[in-house]
mmCIF file of C-alpha atoms in Angstrom:
data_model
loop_
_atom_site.group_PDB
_atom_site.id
_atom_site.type_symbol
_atom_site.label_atom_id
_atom_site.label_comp_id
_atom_site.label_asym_id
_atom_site.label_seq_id
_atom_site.Cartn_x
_atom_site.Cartn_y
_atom_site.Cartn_z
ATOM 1 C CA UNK R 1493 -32.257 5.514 -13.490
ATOM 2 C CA UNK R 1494 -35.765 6.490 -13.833
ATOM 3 C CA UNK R 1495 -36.577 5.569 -17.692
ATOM 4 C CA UNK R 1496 -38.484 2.597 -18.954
ATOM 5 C CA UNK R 1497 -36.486 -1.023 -18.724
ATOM 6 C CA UNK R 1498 -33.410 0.689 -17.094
ATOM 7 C CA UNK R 1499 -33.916 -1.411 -14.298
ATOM 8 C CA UNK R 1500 -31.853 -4.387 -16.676
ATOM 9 C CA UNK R 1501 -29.386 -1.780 -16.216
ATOM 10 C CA UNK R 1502 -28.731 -1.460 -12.536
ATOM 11 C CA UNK R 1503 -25.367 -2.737 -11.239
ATOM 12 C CA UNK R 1504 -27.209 -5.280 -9.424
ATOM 13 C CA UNK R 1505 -29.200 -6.852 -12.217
ATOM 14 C CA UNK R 1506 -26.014 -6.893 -14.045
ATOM 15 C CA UNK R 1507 -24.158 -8.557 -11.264
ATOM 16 C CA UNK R 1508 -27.587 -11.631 -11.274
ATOM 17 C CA UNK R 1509 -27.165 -11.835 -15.237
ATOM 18 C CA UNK R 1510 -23.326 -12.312 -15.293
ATOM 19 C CA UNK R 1511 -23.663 -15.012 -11.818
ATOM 20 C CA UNK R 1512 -25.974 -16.879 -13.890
ATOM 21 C CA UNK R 1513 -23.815 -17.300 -16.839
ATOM 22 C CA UNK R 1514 -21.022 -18.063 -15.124
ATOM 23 C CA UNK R 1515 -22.896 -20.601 -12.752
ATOM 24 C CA UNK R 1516 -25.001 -21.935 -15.772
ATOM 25 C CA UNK R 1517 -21.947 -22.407 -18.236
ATOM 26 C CA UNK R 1518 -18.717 -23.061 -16.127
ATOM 27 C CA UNK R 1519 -19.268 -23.731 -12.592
ATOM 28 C CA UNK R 1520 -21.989 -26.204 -12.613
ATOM 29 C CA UNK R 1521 -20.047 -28.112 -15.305
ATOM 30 C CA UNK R 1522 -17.307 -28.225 -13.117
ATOM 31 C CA UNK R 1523 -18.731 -28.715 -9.933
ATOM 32 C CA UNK R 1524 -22.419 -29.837 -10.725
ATOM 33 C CA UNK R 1525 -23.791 -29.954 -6.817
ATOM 34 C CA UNK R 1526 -26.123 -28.568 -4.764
ATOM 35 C CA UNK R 1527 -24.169 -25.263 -4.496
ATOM 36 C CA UNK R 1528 -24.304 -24.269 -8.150
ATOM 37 C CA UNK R 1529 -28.233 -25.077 -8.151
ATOM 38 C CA UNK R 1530 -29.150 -22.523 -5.122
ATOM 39 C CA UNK R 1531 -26.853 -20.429 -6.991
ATOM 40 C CA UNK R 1532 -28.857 -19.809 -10.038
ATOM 41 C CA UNK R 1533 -32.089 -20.018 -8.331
ATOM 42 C CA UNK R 1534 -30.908 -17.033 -5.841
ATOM 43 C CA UNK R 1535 -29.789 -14.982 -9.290
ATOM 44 C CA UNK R 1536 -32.623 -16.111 -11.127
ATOM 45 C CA UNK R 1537 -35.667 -15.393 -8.499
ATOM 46 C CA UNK R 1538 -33.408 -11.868 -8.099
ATOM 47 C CA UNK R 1539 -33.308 -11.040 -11.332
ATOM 48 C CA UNK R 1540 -37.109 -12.149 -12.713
ATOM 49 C CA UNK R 1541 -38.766 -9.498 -10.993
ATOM 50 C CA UNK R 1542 -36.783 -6.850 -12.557
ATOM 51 C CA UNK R 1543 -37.166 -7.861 -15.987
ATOM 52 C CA UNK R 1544 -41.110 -8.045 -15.824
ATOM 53 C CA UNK R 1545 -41.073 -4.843 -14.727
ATOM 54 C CA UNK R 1546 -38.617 -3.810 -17.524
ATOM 55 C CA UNK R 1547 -40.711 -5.873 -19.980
ATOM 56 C CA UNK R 1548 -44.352 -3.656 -18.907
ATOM 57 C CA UNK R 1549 -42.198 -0.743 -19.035
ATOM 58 C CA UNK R 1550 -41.589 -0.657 -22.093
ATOM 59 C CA UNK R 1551 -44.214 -1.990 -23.134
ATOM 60 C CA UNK R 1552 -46.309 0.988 -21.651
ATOM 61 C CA UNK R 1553 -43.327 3.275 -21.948
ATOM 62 C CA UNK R 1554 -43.662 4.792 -18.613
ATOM 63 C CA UNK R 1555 -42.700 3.403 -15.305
ATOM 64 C CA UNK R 1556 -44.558 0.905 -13.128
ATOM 65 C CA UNK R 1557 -46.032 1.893 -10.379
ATOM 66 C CA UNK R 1558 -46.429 0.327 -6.737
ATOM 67 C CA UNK R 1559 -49.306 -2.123 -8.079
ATOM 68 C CA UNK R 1560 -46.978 -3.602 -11.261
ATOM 69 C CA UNK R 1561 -43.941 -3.662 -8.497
ATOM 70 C CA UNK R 1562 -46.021 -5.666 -6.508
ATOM 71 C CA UNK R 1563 -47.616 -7.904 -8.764
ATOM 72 C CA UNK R 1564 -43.801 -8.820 -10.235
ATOM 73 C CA UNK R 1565 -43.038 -10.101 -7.017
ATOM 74 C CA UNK R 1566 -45.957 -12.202 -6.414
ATOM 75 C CA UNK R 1567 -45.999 -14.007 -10.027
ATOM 76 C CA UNK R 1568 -42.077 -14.602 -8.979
ATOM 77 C CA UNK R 1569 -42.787 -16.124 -6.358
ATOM 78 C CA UNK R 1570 -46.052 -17.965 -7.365
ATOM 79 C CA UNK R 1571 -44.283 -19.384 -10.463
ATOM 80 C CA UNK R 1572 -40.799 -20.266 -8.922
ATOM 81 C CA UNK R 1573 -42.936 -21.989 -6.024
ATOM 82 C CA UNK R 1574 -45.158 -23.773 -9.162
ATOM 83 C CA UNK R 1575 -42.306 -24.941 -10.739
ATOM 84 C CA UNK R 1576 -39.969 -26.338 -7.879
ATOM 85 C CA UNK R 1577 -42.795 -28.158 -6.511
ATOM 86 C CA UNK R 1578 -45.753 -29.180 -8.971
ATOM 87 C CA UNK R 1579 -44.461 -31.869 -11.470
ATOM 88 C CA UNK R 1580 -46.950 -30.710 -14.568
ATOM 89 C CA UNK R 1581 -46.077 -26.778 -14.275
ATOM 90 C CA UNK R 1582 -42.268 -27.723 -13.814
ATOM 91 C CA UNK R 1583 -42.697 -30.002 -17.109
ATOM 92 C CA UNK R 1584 -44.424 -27.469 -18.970
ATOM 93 C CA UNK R 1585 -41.528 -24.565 -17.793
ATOM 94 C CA UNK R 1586 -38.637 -27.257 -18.844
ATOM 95 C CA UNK R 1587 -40.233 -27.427 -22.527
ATOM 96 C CA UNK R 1588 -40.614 -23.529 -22.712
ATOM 97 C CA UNK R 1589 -37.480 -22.928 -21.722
ATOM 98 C CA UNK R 1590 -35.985 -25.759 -24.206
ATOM 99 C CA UNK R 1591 -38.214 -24.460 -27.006
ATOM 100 C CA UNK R 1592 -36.872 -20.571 -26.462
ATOM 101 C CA UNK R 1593 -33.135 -22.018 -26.223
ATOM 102 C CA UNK R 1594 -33.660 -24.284 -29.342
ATOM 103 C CA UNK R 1595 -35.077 -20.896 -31.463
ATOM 104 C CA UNK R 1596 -32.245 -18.693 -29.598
ATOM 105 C CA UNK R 1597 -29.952 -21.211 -31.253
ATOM 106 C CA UNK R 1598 -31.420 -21.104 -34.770
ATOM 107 C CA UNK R 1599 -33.778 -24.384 -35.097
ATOM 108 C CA UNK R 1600 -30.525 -26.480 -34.805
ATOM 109 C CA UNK R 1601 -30.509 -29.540 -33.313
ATOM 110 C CA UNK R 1602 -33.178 -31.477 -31.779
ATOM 111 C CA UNK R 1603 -35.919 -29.253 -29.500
ATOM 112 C CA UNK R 1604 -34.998 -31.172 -25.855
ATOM 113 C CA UNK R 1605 -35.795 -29.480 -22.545
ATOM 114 C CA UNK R 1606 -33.753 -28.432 -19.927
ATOM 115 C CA UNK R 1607 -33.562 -29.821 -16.571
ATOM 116 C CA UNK R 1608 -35.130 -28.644 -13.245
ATOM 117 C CA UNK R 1609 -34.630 -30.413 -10.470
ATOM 118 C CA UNK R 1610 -37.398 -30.441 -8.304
ATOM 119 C CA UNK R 1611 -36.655 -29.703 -4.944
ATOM 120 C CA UNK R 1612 -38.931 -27.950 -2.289
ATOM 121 C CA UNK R 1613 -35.270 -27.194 0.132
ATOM 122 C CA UNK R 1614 -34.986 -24.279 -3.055
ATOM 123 C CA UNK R 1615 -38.043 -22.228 -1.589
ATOM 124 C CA UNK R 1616 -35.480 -20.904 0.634
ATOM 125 C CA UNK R 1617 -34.645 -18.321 -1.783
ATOM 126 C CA UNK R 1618 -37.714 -16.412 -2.170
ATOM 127 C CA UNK R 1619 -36.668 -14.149 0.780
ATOM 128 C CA UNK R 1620 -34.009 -12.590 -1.844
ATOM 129 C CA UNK R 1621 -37.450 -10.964 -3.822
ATOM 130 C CA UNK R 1622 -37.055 -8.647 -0.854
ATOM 131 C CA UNK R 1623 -33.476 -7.496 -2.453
ATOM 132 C CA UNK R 1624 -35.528 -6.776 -5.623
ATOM 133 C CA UNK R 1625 -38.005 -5.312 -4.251
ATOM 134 C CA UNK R 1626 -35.184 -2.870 -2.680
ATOM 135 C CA UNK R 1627 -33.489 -2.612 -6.237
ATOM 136 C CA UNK R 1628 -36.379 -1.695 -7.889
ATOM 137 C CA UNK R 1629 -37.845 0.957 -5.631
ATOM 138 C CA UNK R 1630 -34.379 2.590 -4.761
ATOM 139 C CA UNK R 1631 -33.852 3.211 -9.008
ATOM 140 C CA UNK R 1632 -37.682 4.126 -8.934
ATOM 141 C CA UNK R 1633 -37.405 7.801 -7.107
ATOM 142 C CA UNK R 1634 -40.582 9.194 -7.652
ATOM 143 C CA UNK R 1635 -40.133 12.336 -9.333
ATOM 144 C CA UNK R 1636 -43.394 14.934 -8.858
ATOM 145 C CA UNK R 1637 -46.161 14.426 -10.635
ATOM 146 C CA UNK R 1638 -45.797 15.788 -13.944
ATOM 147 C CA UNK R 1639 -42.301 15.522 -14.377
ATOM 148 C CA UNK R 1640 -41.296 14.174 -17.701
ATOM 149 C CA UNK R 1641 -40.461 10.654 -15.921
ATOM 150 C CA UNK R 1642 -44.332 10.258 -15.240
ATOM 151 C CA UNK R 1643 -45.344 10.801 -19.114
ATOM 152 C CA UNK R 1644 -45.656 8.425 -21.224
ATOM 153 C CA UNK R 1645 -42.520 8.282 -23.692
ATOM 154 C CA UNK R 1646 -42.726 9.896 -27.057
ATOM 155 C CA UNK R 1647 -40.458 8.989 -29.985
ATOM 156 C CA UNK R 1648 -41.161 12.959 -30.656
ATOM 157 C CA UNK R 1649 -39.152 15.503 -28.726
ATOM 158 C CA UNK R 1650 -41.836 17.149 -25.705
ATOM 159 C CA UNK R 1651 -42.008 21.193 -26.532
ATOM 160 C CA UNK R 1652 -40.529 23.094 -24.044
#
């Protein structure tokens, strides 16, 4: 897995996405306690990281390098941190997020926005950007320089 965004596409990143739909649209329906919140925030922290990185990659169409690996982790952290703990940021995330559900769902219904509970005990789960971090630079073998995973991609086939 060494291609632009293919980092969406790692077992483990598949494993976050499917935990937080289950979590997000059975379990904490069902259950609705402490459990099910840590849950998502564990998948969620996980998985942000890796989708930045996906998002710049393909953006730039060539893989990030140590500095863009770095910098996903630190506006993960920063913002999860923001939002769990400083009451304008969280607001301002819960009416995002509502607005990008509300257009997901076709401008039906009334624009509301979700719910984050504020809690500083969920800061616990930053240490899992260390398992992304791991994710990310195990599918990120550096091939040598030069190699055609270092180029920037080409809709046009490279001569050989």
């Amino acid at each position: 897995m060494n291609r632009p965004g293919d980092l969406l596409l790692s077992p483990w990143a598949l494993v976050s996405v499917s935990v937080i739909l289950v979590n997000d649209h059975v379990l904490k329906g069902a259950f609705g306690n402490t459990m099910t919140g840590k849950l998502s925030d564990v998948a969620g922290v996980f998985l942000f990281p890796l989708l930045l990185l996906s998002v710049l990659e393909v953006l730039r169409r060539k893989l990030a390098g140590r500095a863009a690996i770095a910098w996903s982790i630190a506006v993960t952290s920063i913002g999860f941190a923001a939002v769990k703990t400083v009451s304008p940021i969280g607001d301002a995330y819960e009416w995002v997020i509502g607005f990008f559900r509300w257009t997901a769902g076709g401008f039906r219904g009334e624009l509301l926005p979700i719910v984050v509970f504020r809690d500083p005990s969920d800061l616990w789960v930053l240490p899992i950007l260390f398992a992304s971090y791991l994710v990310v630079t195990h599918n990120r073998t550096r091939a040598p320089e030069g190699a055609p995973e270092h180029e920037v991609i080409s809709p046009v086939p490279h001569p050989t």
